[in-house]
Amino acid sequence: MSGFVCPVCGKPLSESGGAVRCAANHSFDKAKEGYVNLLLASRMRTKAPGDSKEMVAARNRFLNGGGYAPFAAELARLCAELARKKGGVLHILDAGCGEGYYDEAICAELERQGLPFRLAGFDISKAAVRLAAKRKLPGAQFAVASSFAAPVESGWADVVLNIFSPFAGEEFHRCLAPGGTLIYAVPTADHLMGLKDVLYDEPYENPCQQVDYQGFALAGETRVEESITVEGQAIGDLFAMTPYYWKTPAEGSARLAKLERLETPIGFRFLLYDRRD
């Protein structure tokens, strides 16, 4: 269990049979898919925290269909660049890994270039982590956990990924090694504007997010912008994986349901932050 530690006592974890345990004998079952649930019941506000099975399934279908492939390619390129810069084994922590779509692209690119790595990914949604583990990515391990109480060894990560997930600055800083890099993905101003044109009478741009975070120094930014055409079920899947799904008026949802084809711009800004001591 490279990178992960016991969520109870913080000691390293090792596999033994079908379980994972620490030296203090705190034990956690390993699911048949290969992931471990390290989310303590005392830290769960609901019985099934995180994204629902329905949202996870919709996002998985959409992403696997290639809708966000340009983002995955850029993220893989950035990780490969950091791997070459560091030399040796690159430790990647994906905080809020979802279904492992971006991790698959990263692992494939690093393997293609012969760059050694270890990847640890976690998400608070068990349904999402189950799908991530099913990808069977070489060099990767997955767990159910929260970004705000990450069961990860301090200073283990050379790179922390935060792709449209809750921002837990203190934990990201703790998990990063000195000189490590945080890659934080935020939407461009007109990301999914075509979708919002249908949903809302007065569509709005996304705020231009660029914030100074304690313990981090902004080191650079790269952006990817494309236009995509979405058809059939993929339209509903795209809608279901966004926060708009929960706050759209009924008439907006009805308009979208009638569409057979949707064109929309998409855009990610990858903000790179260096860890400061």
Coordinates of C-alpha atoms in Angstrom, one line a residue:
M1 CA 0.0 0.0 0.0
S2 CA 2.6 2.5 -1.2
G3 CA 1.7 6.0 0.1
F4 CA -1.3 5.0 2.2
V5 CA -1.2 4.8 6.0
C6 CA -3.6 3.7 8.7
P7 CA -6.4 6.2 9.2
V8 CA -6.6 5.4 12.9
C9 CA -2.9 5.6 14.0
G10 CA -1.0 6.8 10.9
K11 CA 1.3 3.8 10.8
P12 CA 2.3 2.2 7.4
L13 CA -0.1 -0.4 5.9
S14 CA 0.8 -3.8 4.5
E15 CA -1.2 -6.5 2.8
S16 CA -1.9 -9.8 4.4
G17 CA -4.2 -12.2 2.7
G18 CA -7.4 -10.4 1.8
A19 CA -6.9 -7.6 4.3
V20 CA -4.6 -4.5 4.8
R21 CA -3.3 -3.8 8.3
C22 CA -0.8 -1.7 10.3
A23 CA 1.6 -2.7 13.0
A24 CA -1.0 -1.8 15.6
N25 CA -3.2 -4.4 14.0
H26 CA -5.9 -2.1 12.7
S27 CA -7.3 -4.1 9.8
F28 CA -9.2 -3.1 6.6
D29 CA -10.7 -5.4 4.1
K30 CA -9.6 -5.3 0.6
A31 CA -12.4 -5.4 -1.9
K32 CA -12.4 -7.9 -4.8
E33 CA -11.7 -5.1 -7.2
G34 CA -8.5 -4.3 -5.3
Y35 CA -9.3 -1.1 -3.4
V36 CA -9.3 -0.5 0.3
N37 CA -11.9 1.5 2.3
L38 CA -9.9 3.8 4.6
L39 CA -12.8 6.1 5.4
L40 CA -13.6 5.8 9.1
A41 CA -17.3 5.7 10.0
S42 CA -16.7 8.6 12.5
R43 CA -15.8 10.8 9.5
M44 CA -18.9 9.9 7.4
R45 CA -21.8 12.3 7.5
T46 CA -24.0 10.0 5.5
K47 CA -24.1 6.2 4.8
A48 CA -22.9 6.8 1.2
P49 CA -20.8 10.0 1.1
G50 CA -19.7 11.5 -2.2
D51 CA -21.2 11.2 -5.6
S52 CA -24.1 8.8 -6.1
K53 CA -23.9 5.6 -8.1
E54 CA -26.0 7.3 -10.8
M55 CA -23.7 10.4 -11.1
V56 CA -20.6 8.2 -11.1
A57 CA -22.1 6.0 -13.8
A58 CA -23.0 9.0 -16.0
R59 CA -19.6 10.6 -15.6
N60 CA -17.8 7.3 -16.3
R61 CA -19.8 6.8 -19.5
F62 CA -19.1 10.4 -20.7
L63 CA -15.4 10.4 -19.9
N64 CA -14.8 6.9 -21.4
G65 CA -16.5 8.2 -24.5
G66 CA -13.6 10.7 -24.9
G67 CA -15.5 13.9 -24.2
Y68 CA -12.7 15.3 -22.0
A69 CA -9.8 13.5 -23.8
P70 CA -7.9 16.8 -24.4
F71 CA -7.8 17.4 -20.7
A72 CA -6.5 13.9 -19.9
A73 CA -3.8 14.3 -22.5
E74 CA -2.6 17.6 -21.1
L75 CA -2.6 16.3 -17.5
A76 CA -0.6 13.3 -18.6
R77 CA 1.9 15.6 -20.4
L78 CA 2.4 17.7 -17.3
C79 CA 3.0 14.6 -15.1
A80 CA 5.5 13.3 -17.6
E81 CA 7.3 16.7 -17.7
L82 CA 7.5 16.6 -13.9
A83 CA 8.8 13.0 -13.9
R84 CA 11.6 13.9 -16.2
K85 CA 12.5 16.9 -14.1
K86 CA 12.6 14.9 -10.9
G87 CA 14.3 11.8 -12.1
G88 CA 13.7 8.5 -10.3
V89 CA 10.3 7.3 -9.2
L90 CA 7.6 9.9 -9.4
H91 CA 5.0 9.6 -6.6
I92 CA 1.6 10.9 -7.7
L93 CA -1.4 11.4 -5.3
D94 CA -4.8 11.9 -6.9
A95 CA -7.0 13.5 -4.3
G96 CA -10.5 13.0 -5.5
C97 CA -9.6 10.5 -8.2
G98 CA -13.2 9.7 -9.2
E99 CA -13.4 6.7 -11.6
G100 CA -9.7 6.9 -12.4
Y101 CA -10.2 8.2 -16.0
Y102 CA -7.4 10.8 -15.7
D103 CA -5.1 8.3 -13.8
E104 CA -5.4 5.9 -16.7
A105 CA -4.2 8.5 -19.2
I106 CA -1.3 9.5 -16.8
C107 CA -0.2 5.9 -16.2
A108 CA -0.3 5.1 -20.0
E109 CA 1.8 8.1 -20.9
L110 CA 4.4 7.5 -18.2
E111 CA 4.7 3.9 -19.1
R112 CA 5.0 4.8 -22.8
Q113 CA 7.9 7.1 -22.0
G114 CA 9.5 4.6 -19.6
L115 CA 9.2 6.9 -16.6
P116 CA 8.9 5.1 -13.3
F117 CA 6.1 6.1 -11.0
R118 CA 3.7 5.1 -8.2
L119 CA 0.2 6.4 -8.1
A120 CA -2.1 6.5 -5.1
G121 CA -5.7 7.7 -5.7
F122 CA -8.6 8.2 -3.3
D123 CA -12.1 9.5 -3.4
I124 CA -14.9 9.7 -0.8
S125 CA -17.3 8.0 -3.2
K126 CA -17.0 4.2 -2.9
A127 CA -18.9 3.8 -6.2
A128 CA -16.2 5.9 -8.0
V129 CA -13.2 4.1 -6.4
R130 CA -14.7 0.8 -7.3
L131 CA -14.6 1.8 -11.0
A132 CA -11.1 3.2 -10.6
A133 CA -9.8 0.0 -9.2
K134 CA -11.5 -2.0 -12.0
R135 CA -9.2 -0.3 -14.5
K136 CA -6.3 -2.4 -13.1
L137 CA -3.7 0.3 -13.7
P138 CA -0.1 -0.9 -13.2
G139 CA 1.7 1.1 -10.5
A140 CA -1.6 2.4 -9.1
Q141 CA -3.5 1.8 -5.9
F142 CA -6.9 3.2 -4.8
A143 CA -8.7 3.7 -1.5
V144 CA -11.9 5.3 -0.2
A145 CA -10.9 8.3 1.8
S146 CA -11.5 12.0 2.3
S147 CA -9.2 14.8 1.2
F148 CA -9.7 16.5 4.5
A149 CA -8.3 13.6 6.5
A150 CA -6.1 11.9 3.9
P151 CA -4.6 8.6 5.0
V152 CA -1.4 9.4 3.2
E153 CA 2.2 9.5 4.5
S154 CA 3.4 13.0 5.1
G155 CA 5.7 14.1 2.3
W156 CA 5.1 11.1 0.2
A157 CA 3.8 12.8 -3.0
D158 CA 5.9 14.6 -5.6
V159 CA 2.7 15.6 -7.3
V160 CA -0.8 16.1 -5.9
L161 CA -3.7 16.2 -8.4
N162 CA -6.9 18.1 -7.6
I163 CA -9.1 17.8 -10.6
F164 CA -12.5 19.4 -10.0
S165 CA -12.5 18.1 -6.4
P166 CA -12.7 19.8 -2.9
F167 CA -9.6 21.8 -2.1
A168 CA -8.0 20.7 1.1
G169 CA -4.9 23.0 1.2
E170 CA -3.5 21.9 4.5
E171 CA -3.7 18.2 3.7
F172 CA -2.3 18.7 0.2
H173 CA 0.7 20.6 1.7
R174 CA 1.3 17.9 4.3
C175 CA 1.2 15.1 1.7
L176 CA 3.6 16.9 -0.7
A177 CA 7.4 16.4 -0.5
P178 CA 9.5 19.6 -0.3
G179 CA 9.7 21.0 -3.8
G180 CA 6.6 19.0 -4.8
T181 CA 3.9 20.3 -7.2
L182 CA 0.1 20.7 -6.8
I183 CA -1.8 20.6 -10.1
Y184 CA -5.2 22.2 -9.5
A185 CA -7.8 22.1 -12.3
V186 CA -10.4 24.8 -12.6
P187 CA -12.9 25.7 -15.4
T188 CA -12.3 28.4 -17.9
A189 CA -14.9 31.3 -18.1
D190 CA -16.9 29.7 -20.9
H191 CA -16.5 26.0 -20.0
L192 CA -19.8 24.3 -20.8
M193 CA -21.4 27.6 -21.9
G194 CA -23.3 25.7 -24.6
L195 CA -24.9 23.6 -21.9
K196 CA -25.8 26.6 -19.8
D197 CA -27.3 28.4 -22.8
V198 CA -29.9 25.7 -22.8
L199 CA -30.4 25.3 -19.1
Y200 CA -30.7 28.9 -18.1
D201 CA -32.5 32.0 -19.3
E202 CA -29.5 34.1 -18.2
P203 CA -26.4 31.9 -18.6
Y204 CA -23.4 33.0 -16.6
E205 CA -19.6 32.7 -17.0
N206 CA -17.5 30.8 -14.6
P207 CA -15.4 33.0 -12.2
C208 CA -11.8 33.4 -13.2
Q209 CA -10.2 31.5 -10.3
Q210 CA -6.6 32.3 -9.4
V211 CA -6.0 32.3 -5.6
D212 CA -3.0 32.5 -3.4
Y213 CA -3.0 29.5 -1.0
Q214 CA -1.0 29.4 2.2
G215 CA 2.0 27.1 1.8
F216 CA 2.0 27.3 -2.0
A217 CA 3.5 29.5 -4.7
L218 CA 1.9 29.8 -8.1
A219 CA 4.5 28.4 -10.5
G220 CA 2.6 28.4 -13.8
E221 CA -0.6 27.8 -15.7
T222 CA -1.6 25.9 -18.8
R223 CA -5.0 25.8 -20.4
V224 CA -6.8 23.5 -22.8
E225 CA -9.9 24.8 -24.7
E226 CA -11.9 22.9 -27.3
S227 CA -15.4 22.7 -28.7
I228 CA -17.2 19.4 -28.5
T229 CA -20.4 18.0 -30.0
V230 CA -22.5 15.7 -27.7
E231 CA -25.3 13.5 -28.9
G232 CA -27.9 11.2 -27.5
Q233 CA -27.5 9.8 -24.0
A234 CA -24.1 11.6 -23.7
I235 CA -26.0 14.9 -23.3
G236 CA -27.8 13.6 -20.2
D237 CA -24.6 12.1 -18.9
L238 CA -22.7 15.4 -19.2
F239 CA -25.5 17.2 -17.4
A240 CA -25.7 14.6 -14.6
M241 CA -21.9 14.9 -13.9
T242 CA -22.1 18.7 -13.4
P243 CA -23.3 20.7 -10.4
Y244 CA -25.9 22.3 -12.6
Y245 CA -27.9 19.0 -12.3
W246 CA -28.9 20.0 -8.8
K247 CA -29.7 23.6 -9.3
T248 CA -31.4 23.9 -12.7
P249 CA -35.0 25.0 -13.0
A250 CA -37.4 22.3 -14.3
E251 CA -38.0 24.1 -17.5
G252 CA -34.3 24.2 -18.3
S253 CA -34.0 20.5 -17.7
A254 CA -36.9 19.9 -19.9
R255 CA -35.3 21.9 -22.8
L256 CA -32.2 19.9 -22.5
A257 CA -34.1 16.6 -22.5
K258 CA -35.5 17.4 -25.9
L259 CA -32.1 17.9 -27.5
E260 CA -30.6 15.3 -29.7
R261 CA -27.3 17.2 -30.3
L262 CA -25.4 19.8 -28.2
E263 CA -22.4 21.9 -29.1
T264 CA -20.5 23.5 -26.3
P265 CA -17.0 24.9 -25.6
I266 CA -15.0 23.2 -22.9
G267 CA -12.0 24.5 -21.1
F268 CA -9.7 23.6 -18.2
R269 CA -7.1 25.8 -16.6
F270 CA -4.3 23.7 -14.9
L271 CA -2.8 25.8 -12.1
L272 CA 0.6 24.6 -11.0
Y273 CA 1.6 25.4 -7.4
D274 CA 5.0 24.7 -5.8
R275 CA 5.0 23.6 -2.1
R276 CA 6.6 26.2 0.1
D277 CA 8.0 25.2 3.5

